[in-house]
Amino acid sequence: MKTPIREQNLQARKLSRVIKGMPATDGAGVELTRIIGQPALPMLDPFLLLDAFRSDKPEDYIAGFPPHPHRGFETVTYLLAGRMRHKDSAGHEGVIESGGIQWMTAGKGIVHSEMPEQEKGLLEGFQLWVNLPAGHKMDPPRYQEHPASDIPLETRQGGIELRVISGMTSQGTTGPVVQPLTEPLYLDVRVPAGQQFVETLPASHNAFIYMITGPANVVHENGQTTRLVRDDLGILGEGVTVKLDAGKSDVRFLLVAGKPLGEPVARGGPFVMNTHSEIQQAFEDYDQGRF
Ligand code: MN
């Protein structure tokens, strides 16, 4: 039976939780904020980790992430400012800058480095880890890199702008990154002051908003309108339609969604598998030079 329009409107994805990141240090000493993958939010299936970095102090980022391995999932780097060079053992290499994306599928194993390609100035961006299903964790590594000029810009009434990195918007704009295993939607959205942003998301997906520039208002499942401020991550509850209201100022945020895998997750540093013995195997394979 077709759902009546009235009921569809009720299927709003309201906020279920708001998470604050915690300070962390990773790589060779990069100062960052860990939002997913910390005690308050160990994961949001299929997302295993979300780090945000934003600093104009070279000592916070200059050490970068020298060569290190990964197996079993994908690392996604999106830069808002600065330049970052990726290089890996499968022969992929590239530099991205503001608005560029590096989407690396580690699969059965890869060694990569992620180093700032700058000695001063602002470096700002995100790294997201997206899990792979058990049957694809040992696939060959893959790498998708796109500069800002590859990323389509959808413009809507009221001056709303969406940069579509992955997935498809309700208006049919499709991003260049393709991953059918988790069907990720990765949008960078700008909403001018006083405007309302409305978007439908696949009901089966887990989804979150990460505020880059706030504040914006979203209705919480408790019935109250909640103010999301800069650096808040808002987890969206069940439903279809997300609505966000910009207040007196322009806002910018990431809207990210993905199909949950519902599988057991075993973590061991840079490896994410389904069982502990697969993690032990990953360390052994890496030590034996099998990556
Ligand atoms: Mn890495």
PDB file of C-alpha atoms and ligand atoms in Angstrom:
ATOM      1  CA  MET A   1       0.000   0.000   0.000  1.00  0.00           C
ATOM      2  CA  LYS A   2       1.233   3.450  -0.830  1.00  0.00           C
ATOM      3  CA  THR A   3       2.063   5.617   2.158  1.00  0.00           C
ATOM      4  CA  PRO A   4      -0.212   8.679   2.265  1.00  0.00           C
ATOM      5  CA  ILE A   5       1.590  12.009   1.819  1.00  0.00           C
ATOM      6  CA  ARG A   6       0.595  13.060   5.325  1.00  0.00           C
ATOM      7  CA  GLU A   7       2.408  10.078   6.808  1.00  0.00           C
ATOM      8  CA  GLN A   8       5.468  10.605   4.637  1.00  0.00           C
ATOM      9  CA  ASN A   9       5.790  14.071   6.092  1.00  0.00           C
ATOM     10  CA  LEU A  10       5.840  12.545   9.549  1.00  0.00           C
ATOM     11  CA  GLN A  11       8.826  10.396   8.690  1.00  0.00           C
ATOM     12  CA  ALA A  12      11.205  13.143   9.689  1.00  0.00           C
ATOM     13  CA  ARG A  13      14.731  12.229  10.642  1.00  0.00           C
ATOM     14  CA  LYS A  14      15.129  14.086  13.881  1.00  0.00           C
ATOM     15  CA  LEU A  15      18.281  14.392  15.942  1.00  0.00           C
ATOM     16  CA  SER A  16      18.824  11.429  18.200  1.00  0.00           C
ATOM     17  CA  ARG A  17      22.113  12.497  19.814  1.00  0.00           C
ATOM     18  CA  VAL A  18      24.632  15.307  19.691  1.00  0.00           C
ATOM     19  CA  ILE A  19      28.278  14.324  20.089  1.00  0.00           C
ATOM     20  CA  LYS A  20      31.256  16.521  20.916  1.00  0.00           C
ATOM     21  CA  GLY A  21      34.648  15.399  19.656  1.00  0.00           C
ATOM     22  CA  MET A  22      37.641  14.795  21.915  1.00  0.00           C
ATOM     23  CA  PRO A  23      41.223  15.949  21.380  1.00  0.00           C
ATOM     24  CA  ALA A  24      43.513  13.236  20.039  1.00  0.00           C
ATOM     25  CA  THR A  25      46.977  12.869  18.544  1.00  0.00           C
ATOM     26  CA  ASP A  26      47.667  10.497  15.666  1.00  0.00           C
ATOM     27  CA  GLY A  27      50.209   9.821  12.942  1.00  0.00           C
ATOM     28  CA  ALA A  28      53.610  11.246  13.838  1.00  0.00           C
ATOM     29  CA  GLY A  29      52.010  13.800  16.167  1.00  0.00           C
ATOM     30  CA  VAL A  30      49.088  15.451  14.386  1.00  0.00           C
ATOM     31  CA  GLU A  31      46.680  17.265  16.700  1.00  0.00           C
ATOM     32  CA  LEU A  32      43.084  16.478  15.787  1.00  0.00           C
ATOM     33  CA  THR A  33      39.583  16.040  17.131  1.00  0.00           C
ATOM     34  CA  ARG A  34      38.148  12.531  17.152  1.00  0.00           C
ATOM     35  CA  ILE A  35      34.387  12.511  16.772  1.00  0.00           C
ATOM     36  CA  ILE A  36      33.540   8.955  15.757  1.00  0.00           C
ATOM     37  CA  GLY A  37      35.765   6.231  17.187  1.00  0.00           C
ATOM     38  CA  GLN A  38      35.908   7.578  20.751  1.00  0.00           C
ATOM     39  CA  PRO A  39      34.136   6.511  23.981  1.00  0.00           C
ATOM     40  CA  ALA A  40      31.080   8.722  23.377  1.00  0.00           C
ATOM     41  CA  LEU A  41      30.566   7.220  19.902  1.00  0.00           C
ATOM     42  CA  PRO A  42      32.697   4.118  19.151  1.00  0.00           C
ATOM     43  CA  MET A  43      31.132   3.766  15.701  1.00  0.00           C
ATOM     44  CA  LEU A  44      28.086   4.647  13.628  1.00  0.00           C
ATOM     45  CA  ASP A  45      27.832   1.623  11.340  1.00  0.00           C
ATOM     46  CA  PRO A  46      29.328   1.630   8.661  1.00  0.00           C
ATOM     47  CA  PHE A  47      31.426   4.607   9.876  1.00  0.00           C
ATOM     48  CA  LEU A  48      34.290   3.543  12.126  1.00  0.00           C
ATOM     49  CA  LEU A  49      36.037   6.851  12.693  1.00  0.00           C
ATOM     50  CA  LEU A  50      35.731  10.563  11.978  1.00  0.00           C
ATOM     51  CA  ASP A  51      38.641  12.897  12.678  1.00  0.00           C
ATOM     52  CA  ALA A  52      38.571  16.646  12.124  1.00  0.00           C
ATOM     53  CA  PHE A  53      41.751  18.690  11.850  1.00  0.00           C
ATOM     54  CA  ARG A  54      41.955  22.459  11.724  1.00  0.00           C
ATOM     55  CA  SER A  55      45.082  24.361  12.584  1.00  0.00           C
ATOM     56  CA  ASP A  56      47.235  27.174  11.251  1.00  0.00           C
ATOM     57  CA  LYS A  57      50.089  26.141  13.556  1.00  0.00           C
ATOM     58  CA  PRO A  58      52.546  24.003  11.545  1.00  0.00           C
ATOM     59  CA  GLU A  59      53.659  22.165  14.704  1.00  0.00           C
ATOM     60  CA  ASP A  60      50.122  20.698  14.942  1.00  0.00           C
ATOM     61  CA  TYR A  61      50.253  19.034  11.517  1.00  0.00           C
ATOM     62  CA  ILE A  62      53.720  19.131   9.936  1.00  0.00           C
ATOM     63  CA  ALA A  63      54.714  15.627  11.110  1.00  0.00           C
ATOM     64  CA  GLY A  64      51.816  14.200   9.102  1.00  0.00           C
ATOM     65  CA  PHE A  65      51.066  10.512   8.750  1.00  0.00           C
ATOM     66  CA  PRO A  66      54.233   8.735   7.546  1.00  0.00           C
ATOM     67  CA  PRO A  67      53.897   5.255   5.963  1.00  0.00           C
ATOM     68  CA  HIS A  68      51.490   2.985   7.872  1.00  0.00           C
ATOM     69  CA  PRO A  69      49.269   0.039   6.906  1.00  0.00           C
ATOM     70  CA  HIS A  70      45.502  -0.463   6.689  1.00  0.00           C
ATOM     71  CA  ARG A  71      43.310  -3.495   6.018  1.00  0.00           C
ATOM     72  CA  GLY A  72      39.595  -4.148   5.893  1.00  0.00           C
ATOM     73  CA  PHE A  73      38.010  -0.721   5.327  1.00  0.00           C
ATOM     74  CA  GLU A  74      38.266   2.630   3.496  1.00  0.00           C
ATOM     75  CA  THR A  75      39.896   5.916   4.471  1.00  0.00           C
ATOM     76  CA  VAL A  76      38.334   9.095   3.104  1.00  0.00           C
ATOM     77  CA  THR A  77      40.145  12.426   3.310  1.00  0.00           C
ATOM     78  CA  TYR A  78      38.277  15.636   2.470  1.00  0.00           C
ATOM     79  CA  LEU A  79      40.186  18.900   2.610  1.00  0.00           C
ATOM     80  CA  LEU A  80      38.635  22.296   3.293  1.00  0.00           C
ATOM     81  CA  ALA A  81      41.939  24.166   3.312  1.00  0.00           C
ATOM     82  CA  GLY A  82      45.576  23.368   2.651  1.00  0.00           C
ATOM     83  CA  ARG A  83      47.315  20.666   0.634  1.00  0.00           C
ATOM     84  CA  MET A  84      47.868  16.985   1.415  1.00  0.00           C
ATOM     85  CA  ARG A  85      49.858  14.345  -0.470  1.00  0.00           C
ATOM     86  CA  HIS A  86      48.784  10.700  -0.524  1.00  0.00           C
ATOM     87  CA  LYS A  87      51.153   7.928  -1.618  1.00  0.00           C
ATOM     88  CA  ASP A  88      50.585   4.204  -1.280  1.00  0.00           C
ATOM     89  CA  SER A  89      52.129   0.791  -1.864  1.00  0.00           C
ATOM     90  CA  ALA A  90      49.717   0.029  -4.711  1.00  0.00           C
ATOM     91  CA  GLY A  91      51.308   2.839  -6.747  1.00  0.00           C
ATOM     92  CA  HIS A  92      48.687   5.540  -6.210  1.00  0.00           C
ATOM     93  CA  GLU A  93      49.900   9.061  -5.557  1.00  0.00           C
ATOM     94  CA  GLY A  94      48.262  12.461  -5.583  1.00  0.00           C
ATOM     95  CA  VAL A  95      47.954  15.844  -3.942  1.00  0.00           C
ATOM     96  CA  ILE A  96      44.601  17.297  -3.002  1.00  0.00           C
ATOM     97  CA  GLU A  97      43.781  20.794  -1.938  1.00  0.00           C
ATOM     98  CA  SER A  98      40.733  22.721  -0.787  1.00  0.00           C
ATOM     99  CA  GLY A  99      37.577  20.851  -1.842  1.00  0.00           C
ATOM    100  CA  GLY A 100      39.416  17.712  -2.982  1.00  0.00           C
ATOM    101  CA  ILE A 101      38.751  14.136  -1.904  1.00  0.00           C
ATOM    102  CA  GLN A 102      40.938  11.041  -1.528  1.00  0.00           C
ATOM    103  CA  TRP A 103      38.898   7.849  -1.132  1.00  0.00           C
ATOM    104  CA  MET A 104      41.168   4.872  -0.484  1.00  0.00           C
ATOM    105  CA  THR A 105      39.858   1.326  -0.281  1.00  0.00           C
ATOM    106  CA  ALA A 106      42.508  -0.503   1.751  1.00  0.00           C
ATOM    107  CA  GLY A 107      40.967  -3.920   1.121  1.00  0.00           C
ATOM    108  CA  LYS A 108      43.404  -6.771   1.824  1.00  0.00           C
ATOM    109  CA  GLY A 109      46.194  -4.407   2.672  1.00  0.00           C
ATOM    110  CA  ILE A 110      47.959  -1.240   1.731  1.00  0.00           C
ATOM    111  CA  VAL A 111      50.721   0.942   3.183  1.00  0.00           C
ATOM    112  CA  HIS A 112      50.194   4.633   2.660  1.00  0.00           C
ATOM    113  CA  SER A 113      51.441   8.015   3.812  1.00  0.00           C
ATOM    114  CA  GLU A 114      49.396  11.174   4.137  1.00  0.00           C
ATOM    115  CA  MET A 115      51.634  14.208   4.437  1.00  0.00           C
ATOM    116  CA  PRO A 116      50.887  17.941   4.481  1.00  0.00           C
ATOM    117  CA  GLU A 117      52.174  19.540   1.276  1.00  0.00           C
ATOM    118  CA  GLN A 118      52.710  22.876   3.015  1.00  0.00           C
ATOM    119  CA  GLU A 119      55.001  24.315   5.664  1.00  0.00           C
ATOM    120  CA  LYS A 120      52.694  27.021   6.963  1.00  0.00           C
ATOM    121  CA  GLY A 121      49.134  28.259   6.803  1.00  0.00           C
ATOM    122  CA  LEU A 122      45.822  26.633   7.575  1.00  0.00           C
ATOM    123  CA  LEU A 123      45.285  22.898   7.178  1.00  0.00           C
ATOM    124  CA  GLU A 124      41.647  21.920   7.639  1.00  0.00           C
ATOM    125  CA  GLY A 125      39.687  18.825   6.771  1.00  0.00           C
ATOM    126  CA  PHE A 126      38.340  15.458   7.756  1.00  0.00           C
ATOM    127  CA  GLN A 127      39.192  11.815   7.685  1.00  0.00           C
ATOM    128  CA  LEU A 128      36.339   9.320   7.716  1.00  0.00           C
ATOM    129  CA  TRP A 129      36.748   5.532   7.929  1.00  0.00           C
ATOM    130  CA  VAL A 130      34.075   3.521   6.130  1.00  0.00           C
ATOM    131  CA  ASN A 131      33.815  -0.187   6.881  1.00  0.00           C
ATOM    132  CA  LEU A 132      33.761  -2.928   4.234  1.00  0.00           C
ATOM    133  CA  PRO A 133      31.547  -6.025   4.462  1.00  0.00           C
ATOM    134  CA  ALA A 134      33.216  -9.322   5.457  1.00  0.00           C
ATOM    135  CA  GLY A 135      33.098 -10.630   1.898  1.00  0.00           C
ATOM    136  CA  HIS A 136      35.050  -7.628   0.573  1.00  0.00           C
ATOM    137  CA  LYS A 137      37.613  -6.898   3.276  1.00  0.00           C
ATOM    138  CA  MET A 138      40.264  -8.839   1.336  1.00  0.00           C
ATOM    139  CA  ASP A 139      39.514  -7.259  -2.056  1.00  0.00           C
ATOM    140  CA  PRO A 140      42.425  -5.658  -3.930  1.00  0.00           C
ATOM    141  CA  PRO A 141      43.165  -2.063  -2.858  1.00  0.00           C
ATOM    142  CA  ARG A 142      41.589   0.767  -4.818  1.00  0.00           C
ATOM    143  CA  TYR A 143      42.001   4.539  -4.880  1.00  0.00           C
ATOM    144  CA  GLN A 144      39.644   7.280  -6.053  1.00  0.00           C
ATOM    145  CA  GLU A 145      40.954  10.845  -6.044  1.00  0.00           C
ATOM    146  CA  HIS A 146      39.084  13.934  -7.184  1.00  0.00           C
ATOM    147  CA  PRO A 147      39.999  17.635  -7.088  1.00  0.00           C
ATOM    148  CA  ALA A 148      37.310  20.182  -6.245  1.00  0.00           C
ATOM    149  CA  SER A 149      36.686  20.764  -9.966  1.00  0.00           C
ATOM    150  CA  ASP A 150      35.402  17.148 -10.321  1.00  0.00           C
ATOM    151  CA  ILE A 151      32.827  17.552  -7.579  1.00  0.00           C
ATOM    152  CA  PRO A 152      29.415  18.666  -8.841  1.00  0.00           C
ATOM    153  CA  LEU A 153      27.764  21.665  -7.271  1.00  0.00           C
ATOM    154  CA  GLU A 154      23.976  21.558  -6.914  1.00  0.00           C
ATOM    155  CA  THR A 155      22.333  24.941  -6.417  1.00  0.00           C
ATOM    156  CA  ARG A 156      18.868  25.250  -4.940  1.00  0.00           C
ATOM    157  CA  GLN A 157      16.404  28.013  -4.308  1.00  0.00           C
ATOM    158  CA  GLY A 158      17.468  30.457  -1.613  1.00  0.00           C
ATOM    159  CA  GLY A 159      21.140  30.120  -2.478  1.00  0.00           C
ATOM    160  CA  ILE A 160      21.557  26.675  -0.952  1.00  0.00           C
ATOM    161  CA  GLU A 161      24.602  24.858  -2.345  1.00  0.00           C
ATOM    162  CA  LEU A 162      25.525  21.186  -2.141  1.00  0.00           C
ATOM    163  CA  ARG A 163      28.867  19.724  -3.167  1.00  0.00           C
ATOM    164  CA  VAL A 164      28.207  16.091  -3.938  1.00  0.00           C
ATOM    165  CA  ILE A 165      31.248  13.941  -3.228  1.00  0.00           C
ATOM    166  CA  SER A 166      29.514  10.572  -3.128  1.00  0.00           C
ATOM    167  CA  GLY A 167      25.975   9.293  -3.635  1.00  0.00           C
ATOM    168  CA  MET A 168      23.005  11.019  -5.218  1.00  0.00           C
ATOM    169  CA  THR A 169      20.873  13.888  -3.933  1.00  0.00           C
ATOM    170  CA  SER A 170      17.079  13.888  -4.088  1.00  0.00           C
ATOM    171  CA  GLN A 171      17.428  16.159  -7.133  1.00  0.00           C
ATOM    172  CA  GLY A 172      19.607  13.641  -8.933  1.00  0.00           C
ATOM    173  CA  THR A 173      23.081  15.171  -8.629  1.00  0.00           C
ATOM    174  CA  THR A 174      25.605  12.334  -8.405  1.00  0.00           C
ATOM    175  CA  GLY A 175      29.058  12.489  -6.857  1.00  0.00           C
ATOM    176  CA  PRO A 176      32.180  11.053  -8.515  1.00  0.00           C
ATOM    177  CA  VAL A 177      33.025   8.566  -5.736  1.00  0.00           C
ATOM    178  CA  VAL A 178      31.232   5.249  -6.158  1.00  0.00           C
ATOM    179  CA  GLN A 179      30.975   2.580  -3.467  1.00  0.00           C
ATOM    180  CA  PRO A 180      28.008   0.211  -3.943  1.00  0.00           C
ATOM    181  CA  LEU A 181      28.893  -1.846  -0.839  1.00  0.00           C
ATOM    182  CA  THR A 182      27.811   0.844   1.637  1.00  0.00           C
ATOM    183  CA  GLU A 183      26.139   3.338  -0.749  1.00  0.00           C
ATOM    184  CA  PRO A 184      27.703   6.327   1.019  1.00  0.00           C
ATOM    185  CA  LEU A 185      26.237   9.781   0.632  1.00  0.00           C
ATOM    186  CA  TYR A 186      28.807  12.495   1.369  1.00  0.00           C
ATOM    187  CA  LEU A 187      27.629  16.082   0.960  1.00  0.00           C
ATOM    188  CA  ASP A 188      29.200  19.435   1.854  1.00  0.00           C
ATOM    189  CA  VAL A 189      26.236  21.791   2.254  1.00  0.00           C
ATOM    190  CA  ARG A 190      25.988  25.575   2.580  1.00  0.00           C
ATOM    191  CA  VAL A 191      22.732  27.197   3.665  1.00  0.00           C
ATOM    192  CA  PRO A 192      22.394  31.004   3.725  1.00  0.00           C
ATOM    193  CA  ALA A 193      20.975  32.751   6.790  1.00  0.00           C
ATOM    194  CA  GLY A 194      17.224  32.350   7.173  1.00  0.00           C
ATOM    195  CA  GLN A 195      16.928  29.447   4.735  1.00  0.00           C
ATOM    196  CA  GLN A 196      15.695  25.914   5.400  1.00  0.00           C
ATOM    197  CA  PHE A 197      17.481  22.879   3.966  1.00  0.00           C
ATOM    198  CA  VAL A 198      15.388  19.777   3.281  1.00  0.00           C
ATOM    199  CA  GLU A 199      16.700  16.496   1.925  1.00  0.00           C
ATOM    200  CA  THR A 200      15.493  12.921   1.801  1.00  0.00           C
ATOM    201  CA  LEU A 201      17.885  10.143   2.741  1.00  0.00           C
ATOM    202  CA  PRO A 202      17.588   6.370   2.273  1.00  0.00           C
ATOM    203  CA  ALA A 203      15.585   5.110   5.273  1.00  0.00           C
ATOM    204  CA  SER A 204      17.958   2.167   5.729  1.00  0.00           C
ATOM    205  CA  HIS A 205      21.060   4.365   6.136  1.00  0.00           C
ATOM    206  CA  ASN A 206      22.667   5.680   9.278  1.00  0.00           C
ATOM    207  CA  ALA A 207      23.268   9.391   8.943  1.00  0.00           C
ATOM    208  CA  PHE A 208      24.914  12.340  10.652  1.00  0.00           C
ATOM    209  CA  ILE A 209      25.418  16.079  10.319  1.00  0.00           C
ATOM    210  CA  TYR A 210      28.785  17.613  11.194  1.00  0.00           C
ATOM    211  CA  MET A 211      28.659  21.377  11.642  1.00  0.00           C
ATOM    212  CA  ILE A 212      31.557  23.210  10.023  1.00  0.00           C
ATOM    213  CA  THR A 213      30.055  26.658  10.568  1.00  0.00           C
ATOM    214  CA  GLY A 214      27.018  27.021  12.782  1.00  0.00           C
ATOM    215  CA  PRO A 215      24.756  27.466  14.449  1.00  0.00           C
ATOM    216  CA  ALA A 216      21.769  25.733  12.834  1.00  0.00           C
ATOM    217  CA  ASN A 217      18.540  24.373  14.257  1.00  0.00           C
ATOM    218  CA  VAL A 218      17.343  20.788  13.907  1.00  0.00           C
ATOM    219  CA  VAL A 219      14.390  19.212  15.707  1.00  0.00           C
ATOM    220  CA  HIS A 220      15.396  16.608  18.280  1.00  0.00           C
ATOM    221  CA  GLU A 221      13.500  13.360  18.897  1.00  0.00           C
ATOM    222  CA  ASN A 222      12.660  14.772  22.342  1.00  0.00           C
ATOM    223  CA  GLY A 223      10.544  17.377  20.549  1.00  0.00           C
ATOM    224  CA  GLN A 224      12.835  20.333  21.234  1.00  0.00           C
ATOM    225  CA  THR A 225      14.585  22.360  18.596  1.00  0.00           C
ATOM    226  CA  THR A 226      18.291  21.829  19.098  1.00  0.00           C
ATOM    227  CA  ARG A 227      21.045  24.233  18.164  1.00  0.00           C
ATOM    228  CA  LEU A 228      23.969  22.549  16.469  1.00  0.00           C
ATOM    229  CA  VAL A 229      27.085  24.664  16.876  1.00  0.00           C
ATOM    230  CA  ARG A 230      30.443  24.496  15.125  1.00  0.00           C
ATOM    231  CA  ASP A 231      32.082  21.063  15.522  1.00  0.00           C
ATOM    232  CA  ASP A 232      28.914  19.331  16.807  1.00  0.00           C
ATOM    233  CA  LEU A 233      28.071  15.970  15.282  1.00  0.00           C
ATOM    234  CA  GLY A 234      24.331  15.350  15.218  1.00  0.00           C
ATOM    235  CA  ILE A 235      23.227  11.752  14.729  1.00  0.00           C
ATOM    236  CA  LEU A 236      19.973  11.577  12.802  1.00  0.00           C
ATOM    237  CA  GLY A 237      17.335   9.118  13.992  1.00  0.00           C
ATOM    238  CA  GLU A 238      15.125   6.864  11.918  1.00  0.00           C
ATOM    239  CA  GLY A 239      13.030   8.330   9.137  1.00  0.00           C
ATOM    240  CA  VAL A 240      13.473   9.795   5.701  1.00  0.00           C
ATOM    241  CA  THR A 241      13.520  13.584   5.577  1.00  0.00           C
ATOM    242  CA  VAL A 242      16.111  15.757   7.275  1.00  0.00           C
ATOM    243  CA  LYS A 243      15.380  19.431   7.854  1.00  0.00           C
ATOM    244  CA  LEU A 244      17.849  22.037   9.043  1.00  0.00           C
ATOM    245  CA  ASP A 245      17.225  25.731   9.601  1.00  0.00           C
ATOM    246  CA  ALA A 246      19.976  28.300   9.323  1.00  0.00           C
ATOM    247  CA  GLY A 247      19.432  31.102  11.820  1.00  0.00           C
ATOM    248  CA  LYS A 248      20.850  34.588  11.553  1.00  0.00           C
ATOM    249  CA  SER A 249      24.069  33.484   9.892  1.00  0.00           C
ATOM    250  CA  ASP A 250      25.149  31.342   6.934  1.00  0.00           C
ATOM    251  CA  VAL A 251      25.910  27.754   7.865  1.00  0.00           C
ATOM    252  CA  ARG A 252      28.022  24.967   6.415  1.00  0.00           C
ATOM    253  CA  PHE A 253      27.973  21.296   7.336  1.00  0.00           C
ATOM    254  CA  LEU A 254      28.712  17.794   6.156  1.00  0.00           C
ATOM    255  CA  LEU A 255      25.750  15.492   5.648  1.00  0.00           C
ATOM    256  CA  VAL A 256      26.934  11.898   5.548  1.00  0.00           C
ATOM    257  CA  ALA A 257      24.923   8.670   5.340  1.00  0.00           C
ATOM    258  CA  GLY A 258      25.747   5.016   4.722  1.00  0.00           C
ATOM    259  CA  LYS A 259      24.191   1.570   4.718  1.00  0.00           C
ATOM    260  CA  PRO A 260      24.912  -0.223   8.008  1.00  0.00           C
ATOM    261  CA  LEU A 261      26.614  -3.607   7.631  1.00  0.00           C
ATOM    262  CA  GLY A 262      25.374  -5.147  10.892  1.00  0.00           C
ATOM    263  CA  GLU A 263      28.474  -7.337  11.195  1.00  0.00           C
ATOM    264  CA  PRO A 264      30.831  -7.946  14.114  1.00  0.00           C
ATOM    265  CA  VAL A 265      33.709  -5.442  14.224  1.00  0.00           C
ATOM    266  CA  ALA A 266      37.184  -6.340  15.492  1.00  0.00           C
ATOM    267  CA  ARG A 267      39.684  -3.484  15.645  1.00  0.00           C
ATOM    268  CA  GLY A 268      43.418  -3.571  15.912  1.00  0.00           C
ATOM    269  CA  GLY A 269      44.929  -0.135  15.368  1.00  0.00           C
ATOM    270  CA  PRO A 270      45.040   0.395  11.597  1.00  0.00           C
ATOM    271  CA  PHE A 271      43.177  -2.846  10.843  1.00  0.00           C
ATOM    272  CA  VAL A 272      39.428  -3.408  11.098  1.00  0.00           C
ATOM    273  CA  MET A 273      38.170  -6.950  10.557  1.00  0.00           C
ATOM    274  CA  ASN A 274      35.325  -9.153  11.846  1.00  0.00           C
ATOM    275  CA  THR A 275      37.212 -11.362  14.322  1.00  0.00           C
ATOM    276  CA  HIS A 276      40.201 -11.082  16.624  1.00  0.00           C
ATOM    277  CA  SER A 277      42.058 -13.860  14.777  1.00  0.00           C
ATOM    278  CA  GLU A 278      41.710 -11.895  11.506  1.00  0.00           C
ATOM    279  CA  ILE A 279      43.348  -8.953  13.301  1.00  0.00           C
ATOM    280  CA  GLN A 280      46.213 -11.187  14.461  1.00  0.00           C
ATOM    281  CA  GLN A 281      46.557 -12.406  10.879  1.00  0.00           C
ATOM    282  CA  ALA A 282      46.711  -8.812   9.626  1.00  0.00           C
ATOM    283  CA  PHE A 283      49.580  -7.971  12.013  1.00  0.00           C
ATOM    284  CA  GLU A 284      51.356 -11.165  11.001  1.00  0.00           C
ATOM    285  CA  ASP A 285      50.912 -10.491   7.267  1.00  0.00           C
ATOM    286  CA  TYR A 286      52.167  -6.924   7.704  1.00  0.00           C
ATOM    287  CA  ASP A 287      55.183  -8.048   9.747  1.00  0.00           C
ATOM    288  CA  GLN A 288      55.996 -10.663   7.093  1.00  0.00           C
ATOM    289  CA  GLY A 289      55.903  -8.010   4.380  1.00  0.00           C
ATOM    290  CA  ARG A 290      52.821  -9.456   2.679  1.00  0.00           C
ATOM    291  CA  PHE A 291      51.103  -6.080   2.218  1.00  0.00           C
TER     292      PHE A 291
HETATM  293 MN    MN B   1      45.970   6.149   7.026  1.00  0.00          MN
END
